[in-house]
Short mmCIF file of C-alpha atoms in Angstrom, two decimals:
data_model
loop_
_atom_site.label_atom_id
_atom_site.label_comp_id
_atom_site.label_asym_id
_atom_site.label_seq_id
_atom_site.Cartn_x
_atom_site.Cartn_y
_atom_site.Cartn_z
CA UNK A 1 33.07 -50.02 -42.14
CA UNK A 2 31.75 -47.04 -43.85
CA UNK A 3 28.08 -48.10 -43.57
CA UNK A 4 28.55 -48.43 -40.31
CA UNK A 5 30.03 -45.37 -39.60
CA UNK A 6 27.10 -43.62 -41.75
CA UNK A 7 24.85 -45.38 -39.64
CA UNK A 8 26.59 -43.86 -36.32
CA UNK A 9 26.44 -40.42 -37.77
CA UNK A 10 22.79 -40.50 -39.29
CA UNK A 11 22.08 -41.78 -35.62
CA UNK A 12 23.70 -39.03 -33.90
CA UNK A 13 22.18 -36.32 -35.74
CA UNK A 14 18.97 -37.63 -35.23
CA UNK A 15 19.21 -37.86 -31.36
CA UNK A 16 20.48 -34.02 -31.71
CA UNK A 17 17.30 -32.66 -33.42
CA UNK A 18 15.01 -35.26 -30.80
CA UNK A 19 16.54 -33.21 -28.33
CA UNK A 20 17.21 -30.09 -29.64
CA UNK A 21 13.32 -30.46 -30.54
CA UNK A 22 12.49 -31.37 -26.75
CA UNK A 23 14.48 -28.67 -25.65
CA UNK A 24 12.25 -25.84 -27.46
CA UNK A 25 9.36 -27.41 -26.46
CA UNK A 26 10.07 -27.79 -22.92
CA UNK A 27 11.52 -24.10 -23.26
CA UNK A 28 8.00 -23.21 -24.46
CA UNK A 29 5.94 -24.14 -22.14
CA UNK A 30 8.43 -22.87 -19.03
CA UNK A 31 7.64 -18.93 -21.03
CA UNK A 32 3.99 -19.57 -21.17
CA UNK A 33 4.14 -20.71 -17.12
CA UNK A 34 6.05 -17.80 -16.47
CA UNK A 35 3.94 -15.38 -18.69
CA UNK A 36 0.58 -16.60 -16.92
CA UNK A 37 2.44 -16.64 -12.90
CA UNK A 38 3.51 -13.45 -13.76
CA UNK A 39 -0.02 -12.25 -14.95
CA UNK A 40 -1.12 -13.72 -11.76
CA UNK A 41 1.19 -11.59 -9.49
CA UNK A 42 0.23 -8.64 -11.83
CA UNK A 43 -3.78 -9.08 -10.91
CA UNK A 44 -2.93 -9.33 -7.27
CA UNK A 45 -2.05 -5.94 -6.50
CA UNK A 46 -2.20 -5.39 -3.12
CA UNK A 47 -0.98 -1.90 -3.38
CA UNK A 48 -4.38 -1.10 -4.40
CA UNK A 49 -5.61 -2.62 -1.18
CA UNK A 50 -7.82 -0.52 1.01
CA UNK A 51 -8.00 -1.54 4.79
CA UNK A 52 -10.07 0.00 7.03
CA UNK A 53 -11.82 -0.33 10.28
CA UNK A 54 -15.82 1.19 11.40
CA UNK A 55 -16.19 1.83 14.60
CA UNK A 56 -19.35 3.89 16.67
CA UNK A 57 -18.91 7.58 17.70
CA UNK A 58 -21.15 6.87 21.24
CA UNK A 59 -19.31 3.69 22.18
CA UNK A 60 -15.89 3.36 20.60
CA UNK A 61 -17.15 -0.24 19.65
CA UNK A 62 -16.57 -1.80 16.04
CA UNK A 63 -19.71 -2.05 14.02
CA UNK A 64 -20.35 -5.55 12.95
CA UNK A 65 -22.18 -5.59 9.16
CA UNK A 66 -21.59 -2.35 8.24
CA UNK A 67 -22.13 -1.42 4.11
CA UNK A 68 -19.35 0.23 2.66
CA UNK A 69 -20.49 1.06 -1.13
CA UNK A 70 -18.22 2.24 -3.60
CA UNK A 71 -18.48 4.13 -6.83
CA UNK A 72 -15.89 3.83 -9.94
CA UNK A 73 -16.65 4.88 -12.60
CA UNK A 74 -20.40 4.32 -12.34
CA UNK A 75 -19.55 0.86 -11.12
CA UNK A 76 -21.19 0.33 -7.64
CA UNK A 77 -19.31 -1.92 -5.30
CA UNK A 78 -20.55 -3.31 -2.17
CA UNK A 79 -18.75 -4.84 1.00
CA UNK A 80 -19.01 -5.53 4.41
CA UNK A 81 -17.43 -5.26 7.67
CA UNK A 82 -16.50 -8.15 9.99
CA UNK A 83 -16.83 -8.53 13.97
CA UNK A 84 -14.44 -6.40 14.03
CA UNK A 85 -15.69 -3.67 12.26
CA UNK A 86 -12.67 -4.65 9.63
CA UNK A 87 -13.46 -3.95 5.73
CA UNK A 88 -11.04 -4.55 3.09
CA UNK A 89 -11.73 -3.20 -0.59
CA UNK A 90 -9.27 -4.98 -3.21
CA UNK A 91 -8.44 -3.80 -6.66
CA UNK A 92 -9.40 -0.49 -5.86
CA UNK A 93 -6.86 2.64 -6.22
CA UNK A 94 -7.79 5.43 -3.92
CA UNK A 95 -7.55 7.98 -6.69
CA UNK A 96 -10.13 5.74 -9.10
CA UNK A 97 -12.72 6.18 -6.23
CA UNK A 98 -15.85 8.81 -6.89
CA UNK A 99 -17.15 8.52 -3.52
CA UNK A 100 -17.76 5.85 -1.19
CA UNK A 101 -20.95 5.54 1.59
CA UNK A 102 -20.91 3.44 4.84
CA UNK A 103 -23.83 2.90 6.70
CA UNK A 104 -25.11 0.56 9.61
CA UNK A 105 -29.09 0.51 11.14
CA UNK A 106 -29.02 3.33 14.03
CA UNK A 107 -26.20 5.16 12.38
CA UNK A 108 -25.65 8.30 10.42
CA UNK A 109 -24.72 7.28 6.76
CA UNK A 110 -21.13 8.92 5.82
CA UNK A 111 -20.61 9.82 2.21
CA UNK A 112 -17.19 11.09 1.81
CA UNK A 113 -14.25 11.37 -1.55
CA UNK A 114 -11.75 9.62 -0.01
CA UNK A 115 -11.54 6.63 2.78
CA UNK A 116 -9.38 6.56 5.94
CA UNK A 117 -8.65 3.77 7.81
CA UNK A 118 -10.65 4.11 10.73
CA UNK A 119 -14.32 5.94 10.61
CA UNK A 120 -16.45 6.66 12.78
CA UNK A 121 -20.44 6.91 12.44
CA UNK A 122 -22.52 8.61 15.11
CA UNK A 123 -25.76 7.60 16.22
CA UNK A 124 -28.97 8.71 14.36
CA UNK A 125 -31.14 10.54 16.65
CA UNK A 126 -34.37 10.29 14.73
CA UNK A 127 -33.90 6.33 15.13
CA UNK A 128 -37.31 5.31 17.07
CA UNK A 129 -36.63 4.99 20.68
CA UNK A 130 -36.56 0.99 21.35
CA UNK A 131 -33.90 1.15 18.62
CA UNK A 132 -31.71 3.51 20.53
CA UNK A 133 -32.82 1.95 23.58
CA UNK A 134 -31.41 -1.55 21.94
CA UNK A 135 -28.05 0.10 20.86
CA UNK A 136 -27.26 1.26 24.18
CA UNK A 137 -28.23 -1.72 26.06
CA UNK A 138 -25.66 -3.86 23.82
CA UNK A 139 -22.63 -2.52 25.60
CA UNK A 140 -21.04 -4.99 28.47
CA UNK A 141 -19.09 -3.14 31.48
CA UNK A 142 -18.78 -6.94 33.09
CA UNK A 143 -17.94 -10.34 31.73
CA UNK A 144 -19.72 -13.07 33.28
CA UNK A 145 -18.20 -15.82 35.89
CA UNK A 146 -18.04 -18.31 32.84
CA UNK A 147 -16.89 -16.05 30.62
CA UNK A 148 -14.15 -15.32 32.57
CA UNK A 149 -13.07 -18.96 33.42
CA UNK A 150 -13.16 -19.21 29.55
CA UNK A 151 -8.97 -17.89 29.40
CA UNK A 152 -6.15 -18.49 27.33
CA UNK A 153 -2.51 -17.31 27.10
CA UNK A 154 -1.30 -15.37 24.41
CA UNK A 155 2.20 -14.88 23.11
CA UNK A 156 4.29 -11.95 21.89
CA UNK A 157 7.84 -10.68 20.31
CA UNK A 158 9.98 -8.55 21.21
CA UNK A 159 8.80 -5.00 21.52
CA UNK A 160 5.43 -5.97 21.19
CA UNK A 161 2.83 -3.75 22.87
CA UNK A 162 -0.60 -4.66 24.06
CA UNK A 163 -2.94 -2.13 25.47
CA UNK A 164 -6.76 -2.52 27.02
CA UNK A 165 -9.26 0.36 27.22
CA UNK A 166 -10.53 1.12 30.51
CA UNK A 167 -13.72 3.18 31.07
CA UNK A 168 -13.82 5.86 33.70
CA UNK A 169 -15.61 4.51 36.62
CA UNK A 170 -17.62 6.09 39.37
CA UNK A 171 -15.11 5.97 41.47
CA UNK A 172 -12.72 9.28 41.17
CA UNK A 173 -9.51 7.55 43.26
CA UNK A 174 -6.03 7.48 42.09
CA UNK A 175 -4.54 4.66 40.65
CA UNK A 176 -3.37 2.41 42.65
CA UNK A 177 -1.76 -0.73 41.06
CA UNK A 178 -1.70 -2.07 37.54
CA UNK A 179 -2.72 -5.60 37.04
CA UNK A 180 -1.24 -8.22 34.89
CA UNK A 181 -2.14 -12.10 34.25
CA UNK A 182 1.06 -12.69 33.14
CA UNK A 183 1.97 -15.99 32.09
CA UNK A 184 4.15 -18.78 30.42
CA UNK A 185 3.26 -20.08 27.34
CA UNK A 186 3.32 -23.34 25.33
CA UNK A 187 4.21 -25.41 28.32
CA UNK A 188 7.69 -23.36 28.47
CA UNK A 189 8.29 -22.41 32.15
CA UNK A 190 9.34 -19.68 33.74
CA UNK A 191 8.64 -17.37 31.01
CA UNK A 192 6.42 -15.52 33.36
CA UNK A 193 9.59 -14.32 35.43
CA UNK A 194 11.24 -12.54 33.01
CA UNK A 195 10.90 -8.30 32.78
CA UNK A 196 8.52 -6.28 30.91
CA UNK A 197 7.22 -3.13 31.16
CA UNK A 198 4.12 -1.10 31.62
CA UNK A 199 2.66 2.25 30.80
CA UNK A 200 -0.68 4.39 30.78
CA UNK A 201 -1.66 5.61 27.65
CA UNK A 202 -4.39 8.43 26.55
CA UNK A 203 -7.26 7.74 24.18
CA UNK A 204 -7.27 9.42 21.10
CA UNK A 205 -10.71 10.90 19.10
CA UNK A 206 -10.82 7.27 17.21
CA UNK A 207 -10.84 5.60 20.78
CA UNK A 208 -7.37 3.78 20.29
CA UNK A 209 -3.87 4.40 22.17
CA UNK A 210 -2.87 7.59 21.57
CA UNK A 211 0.36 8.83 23.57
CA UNK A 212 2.17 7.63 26.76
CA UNK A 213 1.07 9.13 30.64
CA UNK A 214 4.55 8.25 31.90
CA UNK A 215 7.51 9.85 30.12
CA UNK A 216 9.38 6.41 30.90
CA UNK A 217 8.00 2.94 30.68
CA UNK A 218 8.35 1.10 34.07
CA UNK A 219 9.97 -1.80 33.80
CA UNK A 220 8.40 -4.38 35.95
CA UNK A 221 9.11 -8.12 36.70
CA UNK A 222 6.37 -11.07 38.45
CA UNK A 223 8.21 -12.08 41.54
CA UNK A 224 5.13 -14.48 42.92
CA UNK A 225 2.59 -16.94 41.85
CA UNK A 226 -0.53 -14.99 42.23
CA UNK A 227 -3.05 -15.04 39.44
CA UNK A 228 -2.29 -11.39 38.62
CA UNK A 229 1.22 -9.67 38.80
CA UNK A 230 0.56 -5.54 40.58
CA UNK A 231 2.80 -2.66 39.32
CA UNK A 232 2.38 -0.06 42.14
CA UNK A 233 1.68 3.61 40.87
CA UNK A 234 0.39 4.92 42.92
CA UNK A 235 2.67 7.76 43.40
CA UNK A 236 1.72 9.25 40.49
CA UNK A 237 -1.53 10.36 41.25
CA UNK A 238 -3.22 9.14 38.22
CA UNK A 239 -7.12 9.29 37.97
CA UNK A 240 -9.05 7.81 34.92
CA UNK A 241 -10.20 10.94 32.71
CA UNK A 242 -13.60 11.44 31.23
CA UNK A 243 -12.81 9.63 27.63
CA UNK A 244 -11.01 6.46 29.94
CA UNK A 245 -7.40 5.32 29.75
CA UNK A 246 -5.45 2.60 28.10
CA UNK A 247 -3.50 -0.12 30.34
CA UNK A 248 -0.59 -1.07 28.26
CA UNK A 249 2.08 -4.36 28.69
CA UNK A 250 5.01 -3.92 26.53
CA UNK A 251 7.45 -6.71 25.77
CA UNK A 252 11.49 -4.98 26.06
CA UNK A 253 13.82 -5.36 23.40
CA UNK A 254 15.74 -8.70 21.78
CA UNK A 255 19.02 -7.86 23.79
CA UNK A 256 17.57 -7.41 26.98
CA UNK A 257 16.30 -11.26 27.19
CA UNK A 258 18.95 -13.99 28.21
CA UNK A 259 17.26 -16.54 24.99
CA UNK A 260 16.14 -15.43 21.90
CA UNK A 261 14.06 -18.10 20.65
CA UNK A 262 12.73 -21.86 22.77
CA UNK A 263 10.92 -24.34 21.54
CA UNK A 264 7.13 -24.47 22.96
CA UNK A 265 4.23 -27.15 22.38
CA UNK A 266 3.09 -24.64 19.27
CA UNK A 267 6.54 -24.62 17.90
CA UNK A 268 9.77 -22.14 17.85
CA UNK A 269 8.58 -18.59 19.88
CA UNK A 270 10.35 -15.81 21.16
CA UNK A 271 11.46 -16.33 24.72
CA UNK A 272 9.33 -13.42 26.29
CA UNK A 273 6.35 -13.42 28.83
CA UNK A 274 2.91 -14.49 27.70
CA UNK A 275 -0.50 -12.66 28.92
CA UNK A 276 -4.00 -14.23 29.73
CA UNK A 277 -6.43 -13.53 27.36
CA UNK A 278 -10.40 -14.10 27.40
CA UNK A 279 -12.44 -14.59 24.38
CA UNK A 280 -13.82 -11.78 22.42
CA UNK A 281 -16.85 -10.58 23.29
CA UNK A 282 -17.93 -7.65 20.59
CA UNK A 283 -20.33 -5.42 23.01
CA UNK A 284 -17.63 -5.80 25.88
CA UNK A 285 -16.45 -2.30 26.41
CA UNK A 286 -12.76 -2.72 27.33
CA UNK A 287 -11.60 -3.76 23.90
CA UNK A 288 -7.73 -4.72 23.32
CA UNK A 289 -5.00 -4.01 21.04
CA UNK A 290 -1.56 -4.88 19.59
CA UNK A 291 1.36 -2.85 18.26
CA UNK A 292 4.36 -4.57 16.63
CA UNK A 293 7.07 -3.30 14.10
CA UNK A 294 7.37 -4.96 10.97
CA UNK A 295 7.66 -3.73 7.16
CA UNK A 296 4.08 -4.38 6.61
CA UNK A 297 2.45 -1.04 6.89
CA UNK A 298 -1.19 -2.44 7.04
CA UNK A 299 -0.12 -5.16 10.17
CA UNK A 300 2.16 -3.47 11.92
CA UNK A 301 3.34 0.24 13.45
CA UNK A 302 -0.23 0.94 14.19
CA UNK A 303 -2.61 0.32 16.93
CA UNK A 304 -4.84 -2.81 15.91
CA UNK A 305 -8.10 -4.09 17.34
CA UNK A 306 -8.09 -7.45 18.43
CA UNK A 307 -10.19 -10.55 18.73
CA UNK A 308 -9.57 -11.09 22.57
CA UNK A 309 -9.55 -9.03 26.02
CA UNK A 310 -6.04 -8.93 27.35
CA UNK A 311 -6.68 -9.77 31.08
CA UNK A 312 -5.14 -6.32 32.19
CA UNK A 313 -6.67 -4.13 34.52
CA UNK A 314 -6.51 -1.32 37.27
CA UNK A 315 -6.53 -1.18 41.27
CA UNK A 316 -8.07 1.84 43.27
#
C-alpha cells in the first residue's frame, strides 16, 4: 500500500512540473507574439502619414504622375501621384521634412518647407508651344453618347454631400432648374422617393466647394419617373460666375428617414436615395466630390475628389 501510494505521488508531481513546464513555455511564446504585433503596430504609424492631392492652376484638374521628392536628412524620397492627382508619403513626420519638390512636364516645379494637402502648380510658359497646345486640348467640356450610356448608381449615408463643378458657360441666363438622376439602389425600390436636399455652392482658390449660395438648403423630393428629378430656382436669380459653381445633393439627417438601414443586393445600406454616376474620365472638366462626417480626419469633414461624375447638372 505504501508503494503504491509513492507511486501516486511521484506520478502527480511529475504531471505538475509537465505542465507547469508547458505552461511557461506556452507563456513564452504568447510575450514574444505580443512583443513582435506590438512592434508591428509601432512601425505603422499612420500619424506620420502625409496625404495630399496636385491639382493644375489653369484647369482645376488633378495631375496624373506628378513627382513629389522629399528630403530628410539628406535622404531623397521619391513618389508619385495617382489619377487622381492623390500622393501619400508614409513614415514621414512633417517636422523631419527639409524641403519637398513636386513637379509634372508643362508645370512650374514647387519647392516649398512644408506640404499642404492640396497644391497647385501653374503652367510653365516657356513650355514649347505644341506642348501647351497639348495641355489645353486635354480638357473635355462634353462626354460622349457612349460615355454617357456607360452609368451607374451610387449610394450614400446620412448627411452625405455630393457636389459637381460646373463651368461658366456662354450663356449669361439665370438658373433655372437643378437636375438630379436620382435613383434607387441595390435593387431596393422606392428609395428614389424619399427627400433630400440641394444647394449651390462657390468655388474656392483650390477649385473645390467652398461655401453655400443659399442660406438654407432646399429640401426637395422626386415626385415622377423621369430620368432626371428638376429643383426649380429660378427665383433666385442665380447666374454662373466667372470661376463656375458647384451643384450640390445632400442626403438629410438619420431621424428624418422612416428606415434606418435595408438590405440591398450589395448588402446592409442606409435607407437614403442613390444618384447616377458615370465613369471617371480625368480631362472631363466637371469633376465630383463627397463630404461625409466621420472621426477619420484624412476621409472625412473635407471636400474629396472622386473617381466618378455625379450625373448632376443645371437648366437655363
Amino acid at each position: 500500500m505504501n508503494y503504491e501510494r509513492a507511486c501516486f505521488i511521484r506520478l502527480y508531481f511529475y504531471k505538475q512540473m509537465k505542465n507547469k513546464t508547458l505552461f511557461n513555455l506556452i507563456f513564452i511564446l504568447l510575450l514574444t507574439f505580443h512583443n513582435l504585433f506590438s512592434q508591428v503596430i509601432k512601425n505603422q504609424d499612420y500619424s506620420n502619414l502625409i496625404i495630399g492631392y496636385v491639382y493644375s492652376r489653369n484647369n482645376g484638374l488633378p495631375i496624373e504622375k506628378a513627382t513629389i521628392k522629399t528630403s530628410s536628412k539628406n535622404e531623397l524620397r521619391y513618389f508619385t501621384t495617382d489619377i487622381n492627382g492623390k500622393f501619400e508619403i508614409p513614415n514621414t513626420p512633417q517636422n523631419k521634412i527639409d524641403f519637398f519638390e513636386i513637379s509634372s512636364l508643362g508645370f512650374k516645379k514647387v519647392l516649398n518647407k512644408i506640404i499642404t494637402d492640396t497644391i497647385y502648380l501653374e503652367n510653365y510658359t516657356n513650355q514649347l508651344n505644341e506642348v501647351i497646345i497639348n495641355s489645353k486640348s486635354k480638357t473635355k467640356y462634353k462626354l460622349s453618347i457612349i460615355e454617357k450610356l456607360n452609368n451607374f448608381e451610387t449610394n450614400f449615408s446620412w448627411e452625405n454631400k455630393a457636389a459637381v463643378y460646373i463651368p461658366k458657360s456662354n450663356q449669361n441666363n439665370c438658373i433655372k432648374n437643378l437636375l438630379f438622376a436620382i435613383s434607387d439602389y441595390g435593387g431596393v425600390k422606392n428609395l428614389k422617393y424619399l427627400p433630400f436636399k440641394v444647394n449651390l455652392y462657390t468655388v474656392d482658390s483650390l477649385g473645390k466647394p467652398l461655401k453655400p449660395v443659399f442660406e438654407k438648403d432646399i429640401i426637395s423630393k422626386k415626385n415622377d419617373d423621369n430620368s432626371l428629378t428638376k429643383v426649380d430656382i429660378s427665383k433666385f436669380k442665380i447666374t454662373i460666375p466667372d470661376e463656375g459653381i458647384f451643384v450640390v445633393f445632400i442626403i438629410l439627417e438619420k431621424k428624418d428617414y422612416p428606415v434606418d438601414f435595408i438590405n440591398s443586393s450589395f448588402g446592409i445600406i442606409s435607407a437614403v436615395p442613390a444618384l447616377k454616376a458615370y465613369k471617371y474620365s480625368k480631362d472631363y472638366i466637371r469633376k465630383s466630390y463627397l463630404y461625409r462626417q466621420c472621426d477619420y480626419p484624412e476621409k472625412c469633414n473635407i471636400w474629396l475628389p472622386q473617381d466618378l461624375h455625379y450625373i448632376m447638372d443645371v437648366e437655363y
